[in-house]
Each structure stands twice: as C-alpha cells, then as structure tokens.
Amino acid sequence: MADTDGFGASVAVQSPRTPEDVAEVEVETAAAKPDASRGDPVPQGDGGSDEEPWHLLTRIGFRFGVCYFGMFGLAGVLGLLPILLAGLGIRSGWTSVLNVLHLARPPIEWTATHVLGLHVVSVQVGSDSAFQWTALFLLMVVAAVATAVWSVLDRRRPRYTRVFAWAQLYLRLVLAIAMFYFGMAKAIPTQMPFVLNRLVEPFGDFSPEGVLWSQVSVSQPYEILLGGAELLAGVLLLVPRATAAGALLCAVDMTQVFLLNMTYDIRLKTVSSQFLLLSLFLLAPRARRVLAVLFSDRAAPHARAVRHLPGGRLLLGGLCP
C-alpha cells in the first residue's frame, strides 16, 4: 500500500506479515533444499564447501593406505582367483598366476639378496617365505613413493570424499573375499583335519604348529565356530550400515589368528598381519563412532551416505564419517 509524507511525496509502506505468510515462506524454503531422506540428490564430491577439510596427516595416511592396500588387495585376489576358478571346474588358473610370479621374481630376488639379506629359493606364496616377505617390502616402498608423488601433485585438495567411497567399497570386497575363503575352510572342517598318526606320536615330538593343529582338529564344533565368526565378518562387510561391525569383527578374528601364528610359529604371519591391518584401516574412519558406542553414553556421531557416481547412485552403500 502507498501513503504520502508531509511534503506530498508518495511513500511505500509494507504491510506486516501474518503468521500464515511466514509459514508459507518457510515451507517454500524447505522445499527448495535437497533432502536425502526423501530421495533428493545431495551434492557430493571432493570439492564441496560444506565439508570440513581433512587434516594433513589424515590425507597422507589415506593416500598411503589406498596405494598399499590397493596393491595388496589386487595381489590377494590374484592369488585366490585360481582357487575360485577350480571350484567352478576351471583348472588353468594356476598357470597364469605362476607366469606372473615368475615375471615378478627377478626384482624381488634382487631386493631380497642385496637389501634384506634373504635368499629366495622359490616363488612360494601364502606362507612366510623370503619371496613373500620381500614382496610385501616392495609393496610398501612402491606405496610410499606413490604417496609422496600423489601428495605433491594433489597437495591442494582438501578431502577425498568420492575416492574414499570407492576405496572403501573395493577394500571391503577384498577383505570379505578373504574372510569367506578362510571361513569356509573352517566351517567345512578341512583346514585343520584330524590326523590319526598323532595318536601314536609322543607329545614331546610335536612341533608348536602340530600342537595347535591337533588341539583345534580334536574339536570340530570349535573349528566350525571359528569359521562361522569369519564368515559373519565377511557378510557384515557387504552390508553398508554394518561395515563398522564387520571391520571390528574382522579385527578381532585376525588378532586371534595373528597371535596364534606368532606364538605357535605358524607360517602365515604375513597373511594374517596384512588382513589385520586392512581391518583397522577400514575401521579407522569409524573409530570415533565405535568408541562412542562402546565407551560412553553419548549418541554416536552421524555418518552420511556418499554417492559413488555423480548421478547419485550408491553401489553397495558408502558411509563417510
């Protein structure tokens, strides 16, 4: 409405807002904002201004973990692939793996001899051989160099939201495959079979490994339960909302396995230690929430979903702390 001042000029006067007008404005503003709970696409990405930047040490640790565990996961899947193919009736998988191992032997053997002082006698993998120890050492060196280059070239990026989602998805699958493999070997008791000749062998002649194998093989229910715990961890890793529980259960399982391997001198220390570290790497972004649940009465901090694809698609889920 319009009014005139004392000099005859027309002055616009705004009518006061009624409560109904204010409510309409609030409804329009809320409708304009995206809401993930009703399916609206929420902008995600590495450059969003609404996200806090990661600490420098967090970014460096993330880069190293992606490089190291990415290569380790690829090597692990390559080693398990022939076993999976054999289950499908395809027997030619080991030939390809052996060809790859023979190609990798020269640099590994040179490093073992001239750097670590070890002697490589075979390309045996899956045990604590000189070949495998040296291969892990080279993976660590390559990952450190890649991390340094990545940190220099990408030093201005404040966070890795979408890379985090893809890396978590890949590493969850790698760890789940390993848990399924080792879990099935125990749930269907074949990893530690009962050997009859142990009944007539003097106990003093047992090796520490023989003592552990005989102890577990005597009780098949115990071995089956051990396998069931590893299988459950693998299943939980495939459920987006249960990733923290799966990684925590994997860490508990692998801690027990690693301690047994160390104290009974089982030649699987390298394998169990790497899966333990991978479990902790997956658990690290969720550590604050896990600690809040286990050791306080406070509500766990909110974890938001991270879309893997720009179009808003979510592949097996993704949670970002």
Coordinates of C-alpha atoms in Angstrom, one line a residue:
M1 CA 0.0 0.0 0.0
A2 CA 1.1 3.7 -0.6
D3 CA 0.9 6.7 1.7
T4 CA 2.1 10.4 1.5
D5 CA 4.6 12.1 3.7
G6 CA 4.3 15.6 5.0
F7 CA 5.6 17.1 1.7
G8 CA 3.2 15.2 -0.5
A9 CA 5.6 12.5 -1.7
S10 CA 4.3 9.0 -2.1
V11 CA 5.9 6.6 0.3
A12 CA 5.6 2.8 0.0
V13 CA 4.5 1.2 3.2
Q14 CA 4.9 -2.6 3.7
S15 CA 2.1 -4.4 5.4
P16 CA 3.2 -6.5 8.4
R17 CA 3.5 -10.3 7.7
T18 CA 0.9 -12.5 9.2
P19 CA 1.9 -15.9 10.8
E20 CA 0.4 -17.6 7.7
D21 CA 2.8 -15.7 5.4
V22 CA 5.8 -16.6 7.4
A23 CA 4.8 -20.3 7.4
E24 CA 4.4 -20.2 3.6
V25 CA 7.9 -18.8 3.2
E26 CA 9.4 -21.5 5.5
V27 CA 7.6 -24.2 3.5
E28 CA 8.9 -22.9 0.2
T29 CA 12.5 -22.6 1.5
A30 CA 12.4 -26.1 2.9
A31 CA 11.0 -27.5 -0.4
A32 CA 13.8 -25.8 -2.3
K33 CA 16.5 -27.6 -0.3
P34 CA 17.5 -31.1 -1.3
D35 CA 16.7 -33.8 1.3
A36 CA 18.4 -37.1 1.1
S37 CA 15.7 -38.7 3.3
R38 CA 13.1 -38.3 0.6
G39 CA 15.4 -39.2 -2.3
D40 CA 16.6 -35.8 -3.4
P41 CA 20.1 -35.8 -4.9
V42 CA 22.6 -34.2 -2.4
P43 CA 25.7 -32.7 -4.0
Q44 CA 28.7 -34.8 -3.2
G45 CA 32.3 -34.5 -4.3
D46 CA 35.8 -33.7 -3.3
G47 CA 35.4 -30.0 -3.6
G48 CA 32.2 -29.3 -1.7
S49 CA 32.4 -26.2 0.5
D50 CA 30.1 -27.7 3.1
E51 CA 32.6 -30.3 4.2
E52 CA 35.4 -29.8 6.6
P53 CA 38.9 -30.3 5.1
W54 CA 40.8 -33.3 6.2
H55 CA 43.9 -33.0 8.4
L56 CA 47.2 -33.2 6.6
L57 CA 48.2 -36.4 8.3
T58 CA 44.8 -37.9 7.5
R59 CA 45.2 -37.1 3.8
I60 CA 48.7 -38.6 3.8
G61 CA 47.6 -41.7 5.6
F62 CA 44.6 -42.2 3.4
R63 CA 46.8 -41.9 0.2
F64 CA 49.3 -44.4 1.6
G65 CA 46.5 -46.8 2.6
V66 CA 44.8 -46.6 -0.7
C67 CA 48.1 -47.3 -2.6
Y68 CA 49.4 -50.1 -0.3
F69 CA 46.2 -52.0 0.4
G70 CA 45.0 -51.4 -3.2
M71 CA 48.1 -53.3 -4.5
F72 CA 47.9 -55.9 -1.7
G73 CA 44.2 -56.5 -2.5
L74 CA 45.0 -56.9 -6.1
A75 CA 47.7 -59.4 -5.4
G76 CA 45.5 -61.3 -2.9
V77 CA 42.6 -61.6 -5.3
L78 CA 45.0 -62.8 -8.0
G79 CA 46.2 -65.5 -5.6
L80 CA 42.7 -66.6 -4.7
L81 CA 41.4 -66.5 -8.3
P82 CA 42.7 -69.9 -9.3
I83 CA 41.1 -71.5 -6.2
L84 CA 37.8 -69.8 -7.1
L85 CA 38.1 -71.0 -10.7
A86 CA 38.9 -74.5 -9.6
G87 CA 35.6 -74.5 -7.7
L88 CA 33.9 -73.8 -11.0
G89 CA 35.8 -76.6 -12.7
I90 CA 38.4 -74.4 -14.5
R91 CA 41.8 -75.8 -13.8
S92 CA 44.0 -73.5 -15.9
G93 CA 44.1 -70.6 -13.4
W94 CA 47.4 -71.6 -11.7
T95 CA 49.3 -71.4 -14.9
S96 CA 48.6 -67.7 -15.3
V97 CA 49.4 -66.9 -11.7
L98 CA 52.7 -68.8 -11.9
N99 CA 53.6 -66.8 -15.0
V100 CA 53.0 -63.6 -13.1
L101 CA 55.1 -64.8 -10.2
H102 CA 58.0 -65.7 -12.4
L103 CA 57.9 -62.3 -14.0
A104 CA 58.0 -60.7 -10.6
R105 CA 60.8 -62.9 -9.3
P106 CA 63.9 -61.0 -10.6
P107 CA 63.2 -57.7 -8.9
I108 CA 62.0 -59.5 -5.7
E109 CA 65.1 -61.8 -5.7
W110 CA 67.5 -58.9 -6.2
T111 CA 65.9 -56.9 -3.4
A112 CA 65.9 -59.9 -1.1
T113 CA 69.6 -60.6 -1.8
H114 CA 71.1 -57.0 -1.8
V115 CA 68.7 -55.1 0.5
L116 CA 67.2 -57.6 3.0
G117 CA 69.9 -60.2 3.1
L118 CA 67.5 -63.0 2.3
H119 CA 67.7 -65.9 -0.1
V120 CA 64.8 -66.7 -2.3
V121 CA 64.6 -70.3 -3.2
S122 CA 61.1 -70.4 -4.7
V123 CA 58.1 -68.3 -5.6
Q124 CA 56.0 -69.8 -2.8
V125 CA 53.2 -67.5 -1.7
G126 CA 50.6 -67.9 1.1
S127 CA 53.3 -68.6 3.7
D128 CA 56.2 -66.8 5.4
S129 CA 58.7 -67.4 2.6
A130 CA 61.5 -65.0 1.7
F131 CA 59.7 -64.3 -1.6
Q132 CA 56.6 -63.2 0.2
W133 CA 58.3 -61.1 2.9
T134 CA 60.3 -59.3 0.1
A135 CA 57.2 -58.8 -2.0
L136 CA 55.5 -57.1 0.9
F137 CA 58.5 -54.9 1.5
L138 CA 58.5 -53.8 -2.2
L139 CA 54.8 -53.1 -2.0
M140 CA 55.5 -50.8 1.0
V141 CA 58.3 -49.0 -0.9
V142 CA 56.2 -48.5 -4.0
A143 CA 53.3 -47.3 -1.9
A144 CA 55.5 -44.8 -0.1
V145 CA 56.9 -43.4 -3.4
A146 CA 53.4 -43.2 -4.9
T147 CA 52.1 -41.5 -1.8
A148 CA 54.9 -38.9 -2.0
V149 CA 54.2 -38.2 -5.7
W150 CA 50.4 -38.1 -5.0
S151 CA 50.9 -35.7 -2.1
V152 CA 52.9 -33.3 -4.2
L153 CA 50.7 -33.3 -7.3
D154 CA 47.4 -33.1 -5.3
R155 CA 48.5 -31.1 -2.3
R156 CA 45.7 -28.5 -2.6
R157 CA 42.8 -31.0 -2.5
P158 CA 41.2 -30.6 1.0
R159 CA 39.5 -34.0 1.1
Y160 CA 38.8 -37.2 -0.9
T161 CA 35.1 -37.8 -0.5
R162 CA 34.3 -39.9 -3.6
V163 CA 37.8 -41.6 -3.7
F164 CA 37.1 -42.6 -0.1
A165 CA 33.8 -44.2 -1.1
W166 CA 35.3 -46.2 -4.0
A167 CA 38.3 -47.2 -1.9
Q168 CA 36.1 -48.4 0.9
L169 CA 34.0 -50.4 -1.5
Y170 CA 37.0 -52.1 -3.1
L171 CA 38.7 -52.9 0.2
R172 CA 35.5 -54.2 1.8
L173 CA 35.1 -56.6 -1.1
V174 CA 38.8 -57.7 -0.8
L175 CA 38.5 -58.4 2.9
A176 CA 35.1 -60.1 2.6
I177 CA 36.5 -62.5 -0.1
A178 CA 39.4 -63.4 2.2
M179 CA 37.0 -63.9 5.2
F180 CA 34.8 -66.2 3.0
Y181 CA 37.8 -68.2 1.9
F182 CA 39.3 -68.8 5.3
G183 CA 35.9 -69.1 7.0
M184 CA 34.7 -71.8 4.7
A185 CA 37.9 -73.8 5.2
K186 CA 37.0 -73.9 8.9
A187 CA 33.2 -74.0 8.7
I188 CA 33.6 -77.1 6.5
P189 CA 36.4 -78.5 8.6
T190 CA 39.2 -79.0 6.1
Q191 CA 41.9 -76.5 7.2
M192 CA 42.8 -78.5 10.3
P193 CA 41.9 -82.1 9.8
F194 CA 42.4 -84.7 12.5
V195 CA 45.4 -86.9 11.7
L196 CA 45.3 -90.4 13.1
N197 CA 49.1 -90.8 13.4
R198 CA 49.1 -88.1 16.1
L199 CA 47.6 -90.6 18.4
V200 CA 50.7 -92.8 18.5
E201 CA 53.3 -89.9 18.2
P202 CA 54.9 -88.8 21.5
F203 CA 53.8 -85.4 22.6
G204 CA 57.4 -84.3 23.1
D205 CA 57.9 -84.8 19.3
F206 CA 55.1 -82.3 18.4
S207 CA 56.1 -79.0 16.9
P208 CA 54.2 -75.9 18.2
E209 CA 52.3 -75.9 14.9
G210 CA 51.4 -79.6 15.4
V211 CA 50.2 -78.9 18.9
L212 CA 47.8 -76.1 17.7
W213 CA 46.6 -78.1 14.7
S214 CA 45.9 -81.2 16.9
Q215 CA 44.1 -79.1 19.6
V216 CA 41.7 -77.5 17.1
S217 CA 41.1 -80.6 15.0
V218 CA 40.1 -82.6 18.0
S219 CA 37.0 -80.4 18.4
Q220 CA 35.2 -79.9 15.1
P221 CA 32.5 -77.7 16.7
Y222 CA 35.2 -75.3 17.8
E223 CA 36.7 -75.1 14.4
I224 CA 33.3 -74.6 12.8
L225 CA 32.5 -71.8 15.2
L226 CA 35.8 -70.1 14.3
G227 CA 34.9 -70.4 10.6
G228 CA 31.4 -69.0 11.4
A229 CA 32.9 -65.9 13.0
E230 CA 35.0 -65.2 9.9
L231 CA 32.0 -65.8 7.6
L232 CA 29.8 -63.5 9.7
A233 CA 32.5 -60.8 9.4
G234 CA 32.5 -61.2 5.6
V235 CA 28.8 -60.9 5.4
L236 CA 28.7 -57.8 7.6
L237 CA 31.3 -56.1 5.4
L238 CA 28.9 -56.4 2.5
V239 CA 26.1 -54.6 4.4
P240 CA 26.7 -50.8 4.2
R241 CA 25.3 -50.0 7.6
A242 CA 27.2 -52.9 9.2
T243 CA 30.6 -52.1 7.8
A244 CA 31.9 -50.9 11.1
A245 CA 30.7 -54.1 12.8
G246 CA 32.2 -56.2 10.1
A247 CA 35.6 -54.5 10.2
L248 CA 35.6 -54.7 14.0
L249 CA 34.8 -58.4 14.0
C250 CA 37.5 -59.0 11.3
A251 CA 40.0 -57.1 13.5
V252 CA 39.1 -59.4 16.5
D253 CA 39.3 -62.5 14.3
M254 CA 42.6 -61.6 12.7
T255 CA 44.1 -60.5 16.1
Q256 CA 43.4 -64.0 17.4
V257 CA 44.8 -65.6 14.2
F258 CA 47.9 -63.4 14.2
L259 CA 48.6 -64.1 17.9
L260 CA 48.3 -67.8 17.3
N261 CA 50.6 -67.6 14.3
M262 CA 53.2 -65.7 16.3
T263 CA 53.1 -67.8 19.4
Y264 CA 52.8 -71.2 17.7
D265 CA 55.2 -70.3 14.9
I266 CA 52.6 -70.8 12.1
R267 CA 53.9 -69.8 8.7
L268 CA 51.1 -67.5 8.0
K269 CA 52.2 -64.4 9.9
T270 CA 52.4 -62.2 6.8
V271 CA 48.9 -63.1 5.6
S272 CA 47.2 -62.6 9.0
S273 CA 49.0 -59.4 9.8
Q274 CA 48.1 -57.8 6.5
F275 CA 44.4 -58.7 6.9
L276 CA 44.5 -57.3 10.5
L277 CA 46.0 -54.0 9.2
L278 CA 43.4 -53.9 6.4
S279 CA 40.6 -54.3 9.0
L280 CA 42.0 -51.5 11.1
F281 CA 42.3 -49.3 8.0
L282 CA 38.6 -49.8 7.2
L283 CA 37.7 -49.3 10.9
A284 CA 39.7 -46.1 11.3
P285 CA 37.2 -43.6 9.8
R286 CA 34.5 -45.1 12.0
A287 CA 36.7 -45.3 15.2
R288 CA 35.0 -42.2 16.8
R289 CA 31.6 -43.7 16.3
V290 CA 32.6 -47.1 17.6
L291 CA 34.3 -45.7 20.7
A292 CA 31.3 -43.5 21.4
V293 CA 29.1 -46.6 21.3
L294 CA 31.3 -48.9 23.4
F295 CA 32.8 -46.5 26.0
S296 CA 30.3 -43.7 26.5
D297 CA 26.6 -42.9 26.9
R298 CA 26.6 -40.3 24.1
A299 CA 24.9 -40.8 20.8
A300 CA 27.2 -41.9 18.0
P301 CA 28.2 -39.1 15.6
H302 CA 26.2 -39.0 12.4
A303 CA 27.6 -40.8 9.3
R304 CA 26.4 -39.6 6.0
A305 CA 26.0 -41.5 2.8
V306 CA 28.5 -40.9 0.0
R307 CA 27.4 -41.4 -3.6
H308 CA 29.9 -43.4 -5.8
L309 CA 28.7 -41.9 -9.1
P310 CA 27.9 -38.3 -10.0
G311 CA 24.3 -39.2 -10.8
G312 CA 23.7 -40.2 -7.2
R313 CA 23.9 -43.9 -7.5
L314 CA 25.1 -45.9 -4.4
L315 CA 27.0 -49.1 -5.1
L316 CA 26.7 -51.5 -2.1
G317 CA 26.4 -48.3 0.0
G318 CA 29.0 -46.0 1.3
L319 CA 29.3 -44.1 4.6
C320 CA 31.6 -41.2 5.3
P321 CA 32.3 -40.1 8.8

